[in-house]
Short mmCIF file of C-alpha atoms and ligand atoms in Angstrom, two decimals:
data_model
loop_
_atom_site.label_atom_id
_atom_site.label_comp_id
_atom_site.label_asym_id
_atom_site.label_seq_id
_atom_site.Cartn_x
_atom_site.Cartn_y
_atom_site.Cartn_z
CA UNK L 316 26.47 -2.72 -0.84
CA UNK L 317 29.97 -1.77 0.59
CA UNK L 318 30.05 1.15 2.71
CA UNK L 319 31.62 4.22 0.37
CA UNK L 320 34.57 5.64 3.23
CA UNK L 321 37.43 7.46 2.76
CA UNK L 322 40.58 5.07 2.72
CA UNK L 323 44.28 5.52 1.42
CA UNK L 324 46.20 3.51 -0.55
CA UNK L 325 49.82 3.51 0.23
CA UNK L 326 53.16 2.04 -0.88
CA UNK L 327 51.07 1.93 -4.20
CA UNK L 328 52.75 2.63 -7.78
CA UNK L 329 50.36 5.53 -9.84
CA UNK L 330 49.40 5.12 -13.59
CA UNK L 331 47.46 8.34 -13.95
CA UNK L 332 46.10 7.91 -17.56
CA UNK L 333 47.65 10.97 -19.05
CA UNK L 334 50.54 9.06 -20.42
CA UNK L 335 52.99 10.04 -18.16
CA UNK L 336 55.85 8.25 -16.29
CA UNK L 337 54.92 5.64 -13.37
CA UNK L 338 55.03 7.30 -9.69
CA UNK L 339 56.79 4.59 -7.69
CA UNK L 340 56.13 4.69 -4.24
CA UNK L 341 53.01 6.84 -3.64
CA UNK L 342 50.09 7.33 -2.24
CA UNK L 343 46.38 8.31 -2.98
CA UNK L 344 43.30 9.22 -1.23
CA UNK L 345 39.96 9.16 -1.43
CA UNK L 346 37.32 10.77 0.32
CA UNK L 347 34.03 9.81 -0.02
CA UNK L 348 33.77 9.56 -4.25
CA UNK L 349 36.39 11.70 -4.79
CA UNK L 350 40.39 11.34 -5.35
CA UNK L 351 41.49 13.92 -2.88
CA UNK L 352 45.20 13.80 -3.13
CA UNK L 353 48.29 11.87 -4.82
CA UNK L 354 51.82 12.40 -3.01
CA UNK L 355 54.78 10.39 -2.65
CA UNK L 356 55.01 8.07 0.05
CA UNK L 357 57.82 10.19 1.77
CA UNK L 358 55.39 13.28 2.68
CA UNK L 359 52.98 10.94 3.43
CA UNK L 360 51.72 11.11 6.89
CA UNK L 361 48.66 9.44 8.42
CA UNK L 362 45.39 11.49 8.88
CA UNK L 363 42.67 10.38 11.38
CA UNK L 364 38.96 8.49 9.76
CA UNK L 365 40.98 7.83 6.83
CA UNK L 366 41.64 4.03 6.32
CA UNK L 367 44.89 2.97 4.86
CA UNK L 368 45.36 0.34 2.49
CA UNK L 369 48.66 -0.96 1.75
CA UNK L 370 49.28 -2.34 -1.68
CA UNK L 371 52.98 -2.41 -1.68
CA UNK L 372 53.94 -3.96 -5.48
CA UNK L 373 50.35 -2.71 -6.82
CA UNK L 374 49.43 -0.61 -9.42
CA UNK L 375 46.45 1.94 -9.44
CA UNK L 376 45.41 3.31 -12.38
CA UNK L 377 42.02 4.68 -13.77
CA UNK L 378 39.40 2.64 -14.74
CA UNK L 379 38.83 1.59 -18.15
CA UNK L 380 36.54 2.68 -20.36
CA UNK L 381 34.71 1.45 -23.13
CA UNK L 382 33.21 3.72 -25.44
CA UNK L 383 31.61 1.45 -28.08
CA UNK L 384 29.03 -1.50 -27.25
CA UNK L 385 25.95 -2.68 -27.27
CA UNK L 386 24.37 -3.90 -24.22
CA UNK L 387 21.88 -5.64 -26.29
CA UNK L 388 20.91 -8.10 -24.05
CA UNK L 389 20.31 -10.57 -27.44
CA UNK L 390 21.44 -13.67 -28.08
CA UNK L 391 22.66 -14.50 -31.99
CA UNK L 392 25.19 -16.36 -33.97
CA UNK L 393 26.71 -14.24 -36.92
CA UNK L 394 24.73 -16.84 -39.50
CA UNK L 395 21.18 -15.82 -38.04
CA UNK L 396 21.49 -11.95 -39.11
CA UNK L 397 20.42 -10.70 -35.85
CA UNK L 398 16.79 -12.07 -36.35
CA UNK L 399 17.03 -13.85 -32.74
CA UNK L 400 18.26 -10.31 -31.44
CA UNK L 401 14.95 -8.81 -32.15
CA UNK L 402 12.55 -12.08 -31.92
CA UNK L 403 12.89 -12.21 -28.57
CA UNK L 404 10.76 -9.73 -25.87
CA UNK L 405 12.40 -6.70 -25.04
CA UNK L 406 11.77 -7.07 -21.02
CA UNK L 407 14.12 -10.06 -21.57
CA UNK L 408 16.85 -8.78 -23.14
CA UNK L 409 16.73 -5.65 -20.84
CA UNK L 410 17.18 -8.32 -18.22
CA UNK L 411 20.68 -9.67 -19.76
CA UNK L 412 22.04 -6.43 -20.45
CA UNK L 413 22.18 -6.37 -16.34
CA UNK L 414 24.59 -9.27 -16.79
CA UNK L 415 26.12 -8.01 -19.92
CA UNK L 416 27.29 -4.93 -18.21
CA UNK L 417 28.26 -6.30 -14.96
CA UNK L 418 30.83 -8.00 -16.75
CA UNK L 419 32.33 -5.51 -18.26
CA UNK L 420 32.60 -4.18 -14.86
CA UNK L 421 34.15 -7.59 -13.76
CA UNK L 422 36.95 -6.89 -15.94
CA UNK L 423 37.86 -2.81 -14.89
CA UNK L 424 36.00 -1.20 -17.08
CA UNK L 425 34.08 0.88 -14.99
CA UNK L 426 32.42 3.23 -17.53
CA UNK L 427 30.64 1.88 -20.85
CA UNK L 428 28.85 3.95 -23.48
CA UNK L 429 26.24 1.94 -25.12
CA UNK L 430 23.82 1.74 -27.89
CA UNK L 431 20.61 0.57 -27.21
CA UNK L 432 17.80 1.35 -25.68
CA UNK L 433 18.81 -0.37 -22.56
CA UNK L 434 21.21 1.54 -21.86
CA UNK L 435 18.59 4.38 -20.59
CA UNK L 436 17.46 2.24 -17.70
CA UNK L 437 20.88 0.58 -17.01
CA UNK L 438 22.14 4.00 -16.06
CA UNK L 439 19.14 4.79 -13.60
CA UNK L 440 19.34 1.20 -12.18
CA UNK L 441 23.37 1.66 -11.86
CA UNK L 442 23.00 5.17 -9.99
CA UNK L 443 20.27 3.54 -7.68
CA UNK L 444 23.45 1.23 -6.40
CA UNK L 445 21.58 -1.56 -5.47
CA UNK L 446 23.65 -3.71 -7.30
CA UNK L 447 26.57 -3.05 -8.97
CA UNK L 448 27.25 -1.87 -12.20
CA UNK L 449 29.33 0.52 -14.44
CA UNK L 450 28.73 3.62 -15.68
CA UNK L 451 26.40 3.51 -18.41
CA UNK L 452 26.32 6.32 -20.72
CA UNK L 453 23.46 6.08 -22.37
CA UNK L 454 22.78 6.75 -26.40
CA UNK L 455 19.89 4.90 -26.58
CA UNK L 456 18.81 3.93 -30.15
CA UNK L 457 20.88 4.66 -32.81
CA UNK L 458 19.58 6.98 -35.43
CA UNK L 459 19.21 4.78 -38.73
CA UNK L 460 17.63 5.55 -41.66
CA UNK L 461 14.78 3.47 -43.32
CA UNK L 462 17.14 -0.02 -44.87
CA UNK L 463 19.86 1.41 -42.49
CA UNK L 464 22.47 -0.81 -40.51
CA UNK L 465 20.27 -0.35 -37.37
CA UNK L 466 17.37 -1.09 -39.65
CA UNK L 467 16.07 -4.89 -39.42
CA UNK L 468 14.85 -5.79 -43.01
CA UNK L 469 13.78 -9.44 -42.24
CA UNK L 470 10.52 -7.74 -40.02
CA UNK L 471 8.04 -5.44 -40.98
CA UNK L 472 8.70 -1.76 -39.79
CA UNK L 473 5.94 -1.63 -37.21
CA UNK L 474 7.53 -4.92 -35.78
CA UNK L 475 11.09 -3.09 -36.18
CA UNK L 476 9.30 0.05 -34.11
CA UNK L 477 8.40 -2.06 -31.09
CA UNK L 478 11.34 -5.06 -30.93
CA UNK L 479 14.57 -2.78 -32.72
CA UNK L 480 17.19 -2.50 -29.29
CA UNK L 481 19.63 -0.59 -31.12
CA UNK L 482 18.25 1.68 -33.67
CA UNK L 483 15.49 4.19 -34.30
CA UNK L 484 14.33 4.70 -37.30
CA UNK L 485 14.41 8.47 -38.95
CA UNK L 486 14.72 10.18 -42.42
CA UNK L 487 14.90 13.70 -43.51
CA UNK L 488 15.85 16.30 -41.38
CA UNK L 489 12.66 16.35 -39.01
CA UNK L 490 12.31 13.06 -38.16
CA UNK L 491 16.43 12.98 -37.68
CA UNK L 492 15.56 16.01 -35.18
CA UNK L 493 12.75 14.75 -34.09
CA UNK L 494 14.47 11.03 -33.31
CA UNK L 495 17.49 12.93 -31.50
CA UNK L 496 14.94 14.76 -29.55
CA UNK L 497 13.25 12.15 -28.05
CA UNK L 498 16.38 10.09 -27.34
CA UNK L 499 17.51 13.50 -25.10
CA UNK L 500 14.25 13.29 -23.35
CA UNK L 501 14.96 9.48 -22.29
CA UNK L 502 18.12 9.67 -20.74
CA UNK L 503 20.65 10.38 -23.81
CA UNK L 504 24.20 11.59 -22.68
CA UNK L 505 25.02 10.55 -26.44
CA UNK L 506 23.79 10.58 -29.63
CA UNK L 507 24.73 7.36 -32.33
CA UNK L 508 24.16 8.34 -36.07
CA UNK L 509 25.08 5.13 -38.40
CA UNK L 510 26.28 7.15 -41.15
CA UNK L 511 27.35 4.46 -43.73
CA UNK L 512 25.85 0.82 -44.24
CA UNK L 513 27.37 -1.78 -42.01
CA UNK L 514 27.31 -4.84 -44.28
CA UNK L 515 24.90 -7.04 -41.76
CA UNK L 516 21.95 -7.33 -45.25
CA UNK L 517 22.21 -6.53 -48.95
CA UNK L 518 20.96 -2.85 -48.68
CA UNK L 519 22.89 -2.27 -45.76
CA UNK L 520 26.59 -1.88 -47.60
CA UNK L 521 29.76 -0.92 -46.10
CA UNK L 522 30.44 1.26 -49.34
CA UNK L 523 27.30 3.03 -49.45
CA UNK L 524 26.52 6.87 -47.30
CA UNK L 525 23.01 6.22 -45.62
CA UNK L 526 22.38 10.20 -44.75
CA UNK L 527 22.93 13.20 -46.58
CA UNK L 528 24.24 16.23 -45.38
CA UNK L 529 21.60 18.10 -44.64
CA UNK L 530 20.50 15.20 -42.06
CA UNK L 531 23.84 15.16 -40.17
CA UNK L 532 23.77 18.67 -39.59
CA UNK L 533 20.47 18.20 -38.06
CA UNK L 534 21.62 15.67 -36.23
CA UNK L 535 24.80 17.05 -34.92
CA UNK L 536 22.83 20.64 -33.88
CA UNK L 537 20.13 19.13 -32.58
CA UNK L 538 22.54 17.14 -30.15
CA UNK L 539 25.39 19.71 -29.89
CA UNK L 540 22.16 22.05 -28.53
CA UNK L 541 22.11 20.27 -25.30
CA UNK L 542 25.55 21.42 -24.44
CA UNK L 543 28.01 18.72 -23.23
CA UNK L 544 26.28 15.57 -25.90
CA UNK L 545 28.66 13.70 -27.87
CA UNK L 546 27.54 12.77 -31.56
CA UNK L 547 29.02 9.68 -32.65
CA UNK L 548 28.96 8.60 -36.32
CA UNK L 549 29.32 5.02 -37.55
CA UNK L 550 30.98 5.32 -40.54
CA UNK L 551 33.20 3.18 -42.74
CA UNK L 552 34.05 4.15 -46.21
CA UNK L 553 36.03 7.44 -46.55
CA UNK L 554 32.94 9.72 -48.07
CA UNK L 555 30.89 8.87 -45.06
CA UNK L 556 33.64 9.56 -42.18
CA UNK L 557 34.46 13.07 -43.99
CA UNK L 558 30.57 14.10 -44.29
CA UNK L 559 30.75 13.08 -40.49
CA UNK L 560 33.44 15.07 -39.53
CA UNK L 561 32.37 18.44 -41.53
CA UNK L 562 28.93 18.07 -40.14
CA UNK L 563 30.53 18.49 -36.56
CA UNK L 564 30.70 14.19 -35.26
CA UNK L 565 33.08 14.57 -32.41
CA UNK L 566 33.99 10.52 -32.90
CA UNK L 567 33.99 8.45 -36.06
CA UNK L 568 33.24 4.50 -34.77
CA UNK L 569 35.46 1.97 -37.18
CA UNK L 570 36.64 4.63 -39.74
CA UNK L 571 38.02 2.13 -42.04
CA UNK L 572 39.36 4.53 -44.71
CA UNK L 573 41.64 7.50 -43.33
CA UNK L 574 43.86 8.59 -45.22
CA UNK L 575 46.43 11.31 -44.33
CA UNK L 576 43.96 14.19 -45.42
CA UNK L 577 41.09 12.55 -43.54
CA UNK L 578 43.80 12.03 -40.41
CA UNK L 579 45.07 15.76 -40.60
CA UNK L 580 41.28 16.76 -41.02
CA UNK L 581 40.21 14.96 -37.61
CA UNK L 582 43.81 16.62 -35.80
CA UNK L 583 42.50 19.91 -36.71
CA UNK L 584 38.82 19.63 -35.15
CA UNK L 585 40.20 17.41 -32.17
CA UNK L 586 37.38 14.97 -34.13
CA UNK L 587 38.29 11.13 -32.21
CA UNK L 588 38.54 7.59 -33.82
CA UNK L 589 37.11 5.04 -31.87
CA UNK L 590 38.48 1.72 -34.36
CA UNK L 591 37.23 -1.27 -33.11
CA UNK L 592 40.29 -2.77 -33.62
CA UNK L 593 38.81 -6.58 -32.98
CA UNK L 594 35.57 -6.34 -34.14
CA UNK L 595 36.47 -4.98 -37.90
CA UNK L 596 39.95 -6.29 -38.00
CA UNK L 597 39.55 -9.75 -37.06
CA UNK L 598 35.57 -9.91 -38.88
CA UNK L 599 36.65 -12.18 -41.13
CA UNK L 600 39.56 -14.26 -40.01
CA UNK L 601 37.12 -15.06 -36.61
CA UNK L 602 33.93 -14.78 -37.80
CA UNK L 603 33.42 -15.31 -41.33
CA UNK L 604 34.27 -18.59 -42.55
CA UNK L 605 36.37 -18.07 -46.23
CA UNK L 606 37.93 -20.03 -48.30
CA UNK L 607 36.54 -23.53 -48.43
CA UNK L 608 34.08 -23.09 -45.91
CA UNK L 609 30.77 -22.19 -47.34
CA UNK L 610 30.11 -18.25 -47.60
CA UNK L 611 27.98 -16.75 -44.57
CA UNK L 612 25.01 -15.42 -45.84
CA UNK L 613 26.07 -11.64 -44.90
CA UNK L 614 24.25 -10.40 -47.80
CA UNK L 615 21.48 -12.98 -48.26
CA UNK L 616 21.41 -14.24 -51.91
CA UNK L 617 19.44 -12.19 -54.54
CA UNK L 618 18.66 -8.99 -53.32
CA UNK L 619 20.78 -6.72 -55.31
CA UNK L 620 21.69 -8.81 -58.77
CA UNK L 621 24.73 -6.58 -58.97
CA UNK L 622 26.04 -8.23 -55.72
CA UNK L 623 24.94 -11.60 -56.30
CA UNK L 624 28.53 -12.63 -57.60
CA UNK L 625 30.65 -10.80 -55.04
CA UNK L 626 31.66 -13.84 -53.19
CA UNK L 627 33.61 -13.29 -49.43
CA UNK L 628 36.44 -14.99 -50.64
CA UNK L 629 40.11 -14.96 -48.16
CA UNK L 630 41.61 -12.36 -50.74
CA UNK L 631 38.18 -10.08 -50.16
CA UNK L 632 38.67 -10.46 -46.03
CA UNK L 633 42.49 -9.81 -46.37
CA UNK L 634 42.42 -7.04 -48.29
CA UNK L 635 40.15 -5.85 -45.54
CA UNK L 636 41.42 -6.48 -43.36
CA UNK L 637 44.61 -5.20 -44.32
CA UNK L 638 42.95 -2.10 -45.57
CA UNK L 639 41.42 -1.18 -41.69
CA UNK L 640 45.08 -1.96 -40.81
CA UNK L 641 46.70 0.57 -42.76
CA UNK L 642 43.64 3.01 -41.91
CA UNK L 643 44.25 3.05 -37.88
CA UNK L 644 48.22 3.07 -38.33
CA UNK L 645 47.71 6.16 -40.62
CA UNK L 646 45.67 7.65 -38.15
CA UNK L 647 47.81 6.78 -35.15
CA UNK L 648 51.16 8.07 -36.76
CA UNK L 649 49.01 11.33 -37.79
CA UNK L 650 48.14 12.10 -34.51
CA UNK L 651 44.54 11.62 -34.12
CA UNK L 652 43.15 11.04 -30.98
CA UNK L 653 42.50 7.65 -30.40
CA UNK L 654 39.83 5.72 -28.27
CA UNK L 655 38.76 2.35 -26.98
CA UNK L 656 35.78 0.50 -28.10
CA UNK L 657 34.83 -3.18 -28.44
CA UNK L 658 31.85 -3.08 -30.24
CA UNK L 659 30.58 -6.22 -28.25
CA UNK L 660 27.18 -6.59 -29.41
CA UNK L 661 25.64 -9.88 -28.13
CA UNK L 662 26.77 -13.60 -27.01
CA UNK L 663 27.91 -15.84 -27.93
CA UNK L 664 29.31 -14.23 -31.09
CA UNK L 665 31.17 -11.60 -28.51
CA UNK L 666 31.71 -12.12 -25.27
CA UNK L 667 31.01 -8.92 -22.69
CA UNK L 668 34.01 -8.00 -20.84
CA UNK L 669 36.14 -10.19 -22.70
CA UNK L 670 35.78 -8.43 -25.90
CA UNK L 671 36.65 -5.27 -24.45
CA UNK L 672 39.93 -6.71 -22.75
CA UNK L 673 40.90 -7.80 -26.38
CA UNK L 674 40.32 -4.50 -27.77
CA UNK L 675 43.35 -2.78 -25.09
CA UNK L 676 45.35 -5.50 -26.52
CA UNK L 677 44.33 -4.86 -30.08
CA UNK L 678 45.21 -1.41 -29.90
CA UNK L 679 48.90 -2.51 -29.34
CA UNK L 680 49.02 -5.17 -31.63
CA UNK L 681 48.13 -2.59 -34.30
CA UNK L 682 50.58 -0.57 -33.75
CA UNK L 683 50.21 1.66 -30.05
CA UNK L 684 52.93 1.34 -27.57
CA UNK L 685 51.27 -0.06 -24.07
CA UNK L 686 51.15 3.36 -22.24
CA UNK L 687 49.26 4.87 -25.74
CA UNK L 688 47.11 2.02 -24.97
CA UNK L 689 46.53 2.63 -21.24
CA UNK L 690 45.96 6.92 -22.16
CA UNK L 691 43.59 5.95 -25.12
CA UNK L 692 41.52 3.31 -22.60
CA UNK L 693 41.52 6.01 -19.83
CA UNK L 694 42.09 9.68 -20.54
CA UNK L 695 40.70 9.40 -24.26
CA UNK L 696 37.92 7.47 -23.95
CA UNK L 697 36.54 9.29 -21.28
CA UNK L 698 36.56 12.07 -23.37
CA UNK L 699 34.97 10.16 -25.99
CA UNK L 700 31.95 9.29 -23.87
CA UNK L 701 31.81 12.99 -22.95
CA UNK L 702 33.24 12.60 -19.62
CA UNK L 703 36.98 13.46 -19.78
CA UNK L 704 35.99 16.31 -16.54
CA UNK L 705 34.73 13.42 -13.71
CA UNK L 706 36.83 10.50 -14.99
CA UNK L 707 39.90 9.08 -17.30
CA UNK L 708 42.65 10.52 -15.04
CA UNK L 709 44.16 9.96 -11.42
CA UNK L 710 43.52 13.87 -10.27
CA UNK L 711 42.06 15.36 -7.10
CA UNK L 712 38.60 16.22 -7.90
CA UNK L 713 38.08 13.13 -10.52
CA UNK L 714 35.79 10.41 -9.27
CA UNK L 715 37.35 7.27 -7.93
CA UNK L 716 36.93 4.84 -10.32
CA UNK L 717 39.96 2.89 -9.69
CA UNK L 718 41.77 -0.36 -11.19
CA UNK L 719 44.18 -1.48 -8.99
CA UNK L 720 46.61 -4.38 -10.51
CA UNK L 721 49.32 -6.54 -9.46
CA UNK L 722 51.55 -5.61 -12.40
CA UNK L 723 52.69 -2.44 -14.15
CA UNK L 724 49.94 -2.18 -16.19
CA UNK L 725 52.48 -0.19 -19.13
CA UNK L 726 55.23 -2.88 -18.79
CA UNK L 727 52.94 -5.32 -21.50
CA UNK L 728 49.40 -5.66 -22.92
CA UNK L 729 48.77 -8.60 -20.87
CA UNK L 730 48.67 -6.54 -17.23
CA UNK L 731 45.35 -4.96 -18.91
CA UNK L 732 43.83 -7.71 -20.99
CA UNK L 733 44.27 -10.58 -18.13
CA UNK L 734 41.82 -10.54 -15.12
CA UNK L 735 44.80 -12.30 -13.13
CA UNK L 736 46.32 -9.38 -13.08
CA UNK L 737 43.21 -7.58 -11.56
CA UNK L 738 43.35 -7.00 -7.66
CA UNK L 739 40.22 -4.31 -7.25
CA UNK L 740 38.24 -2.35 -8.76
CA UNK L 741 36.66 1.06 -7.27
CA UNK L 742 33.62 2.80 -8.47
CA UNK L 743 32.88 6.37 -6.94
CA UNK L 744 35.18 5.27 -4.28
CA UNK L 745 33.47 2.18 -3.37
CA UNK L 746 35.36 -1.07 -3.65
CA UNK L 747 33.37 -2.76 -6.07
CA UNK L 748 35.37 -5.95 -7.62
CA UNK L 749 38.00 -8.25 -5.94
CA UNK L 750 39.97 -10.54 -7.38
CA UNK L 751 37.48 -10.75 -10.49
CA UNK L 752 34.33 -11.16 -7.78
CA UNK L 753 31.90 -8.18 -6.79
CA UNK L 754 31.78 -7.40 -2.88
CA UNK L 755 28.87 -5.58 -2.55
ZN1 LIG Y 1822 28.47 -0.95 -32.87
#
């Protein structure tokens, strides 16, 4: 492990993740985990046991953060429905999601909130700093109910109990409690609800609301009561993402159907969108093969008669497609606050770390300008993940979780998304990643 010192880095250009102009010429310091100061270059004078580092024509901005994935640690293709996700031993795939999240880290994103119950003992192992990792904030299992999108139909439920890495199982209002409870006693800095159906099996539909009110209020109080926990509600069809935000969600993940009353509605309670932009965008143009390629079995023939004839067709995924398009551009002109997430969920359908890189440069090929990007992968997201008073901005006080770049990381999508732009990487003030390598 690298020694954590304090060190300055001068002749250095400052992106501070509140969306503000570029500081040319300045400097910042860090003492032990901590930014301690940001001035311009001209007041700068040298101050003894601090290091300097020059970086003249570098950029430091805050590290990225990734509020949506799944360090899963399972390996499927979309065509096997997740069943070799949960075949395989758990103590395995708690072993990959070391890998998984080291290369998120690889790529600047130092902070990660994930879904699954690895994340629990990735954040202990992380804060041991034995080796290096991000920060992992932890939801554990996400709270599905019974046929639910974190549900897995093809095993029995006792099987589902013991092998299920992203979801735990819980209906009514005392099991939801009960379920949230026990995720707070492992670890849980957040709380997952999947609200709506996912479309992964044939009871598991993007169009239908998996929880009634009454459970997401027990959900959301039950969370809210340890003060500081984020509740974050998968939902995708309009009914679902308003139940979520009246029950008190404080992010919607995908959110597929805002409209400009749902948009104004989410304004008002500061309630933030967190699109996974590649993931549901891009579902069927990358991963769904349409038109005369044969139909992935998403929903596996004959279990509901009424959807036997629904074919995927190109029309069906465009429309889509199209439809989660206007969605996040409705949101984004309305105001909402808007927040990176990848959704990367296992290899070698998505790749960790370079999932999440395509999801900054999603976010401006739907429609953000490249410093909305760089606030919404910083500043926003940290709030997101609950953090937004340790982390997302370049301030004295915030930890020093640090991306430093050889580019102007608002000047295109490209400084962001491409490693070769990547110089360093800092977690709590330690230098972590060089040139795409760890030093540790
Ligand atoms: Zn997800």
């Amino acid at each position: 492990m690298t020694e954590r010192h304090s060190f300055v880095l001068c002749d250095i250009a400052v992106v501070d993740g509140t969306g503000g102009p570029v500081r040319e010429h300045a400097f910042l310091e860090v003492l032990g985990a901590r930014i301690a100061r940001i001035g311009d270059m001209a007041d700068y004078a040298p101050r003894d046991g601090v290091e300097e580092v020059r970086l003249p024509g570098h950029y430091v901005m805050p590290g990225l953060v990734d509020a949506h994935v799944h360090l899963s640690g399972g390996r499927a293709e979309v065509d096997d429905q997740e069943i070799g996700v949960v075949a395989e031993p758990m103590g395995l795939k708690a072993m990959r999601s070391v890998y998984e999240a080291q290369q998120l880290l690889k790529r600047g994103f130092t902070t990660v909130r994930d879904i699954s119950w690895n994340g629990f003992y990735l954040k202990r192992l992380f804060v041991e700093q034995q080796i290096p990792g991000p920060k992992v904030v932890a939801c554990g299992p996400g709270l599905t109910r019974t046929g639910g999108h974190g549900d897995l139909f093809q095993f029995t439920p006792d099987y589902v109990a013991e092998h299920g890495v992203w979801g735990i199982v819980a209906d009514g209002p005392e099991e939801v409690r009960k379920a949230v409870r026990r995720n707070l006693r492992e670890g849980a800095d957040a709380i997952k609800i999947w609200v709506s159906g996912g479309d992964n099996w044939p009871h598991d539909r993007i169009e239908d609301v998996h929880y009634s009110m009454e459970e997401l209020r027990a959900c959301v109080e039950e969370a809210h009561r340890q003060k500081g926990t984020i509740v974050a509600a998968h939902a995708e069809n309009r009914e679902a993402i308003e139940m979520a935000i009246d029950a008190g969600c404080d992010t919607i993940e995908h959110g597929e159907e805002i409209d400009e009353a749902l948009a104004k509605k989410m304004v008002e309670r500061g309630t933030i969108l967190v699109p996974t932009l590649e993931l549901i965008i891009n579902w069927y143009r990358d991963f769904i093969p349409l038109g005369d390629e044969p139909r992935a079995p998403v929903r596996p023939e004959a279990f509901l008669y009424r959807d036997l004839y629904q074919e995927r067709t190109e029309e069906f995924g465009e429309a889509y497609s199209a439809a989660s398009e206007a969605s996040f551009r409705t949101a984004l002109a309305a105001g909402v606050k808007i927040a990176l997430g990848s959704d990367t969920v296992y290899e070698p359908l998505t790749k960790y770390g370079e999932y999440s890189a395509r999801e900054f440069r999603a976010l401006v090929q739907y429609g953000m300008t490249v410093p909305q990007a760089v606030h919404a992968a910083t500043a926003v997201s940290s709030e997101a993940v609950g953090m937004s008073h340790a982390l997302g901005t370049l301030e004295a006080g915030k930890l020093a979780d640090l991306l430093v770049l050889r580019a102007d990381p608002t000047s295109s999508a490209d400084v962001v998304y491409d490693a070769a732009h990547h110089a360093r990487v800092y977690c709590d003030g330690k230098l972590t990643v060089r040139d795409g390598e760890f030093v540790w």
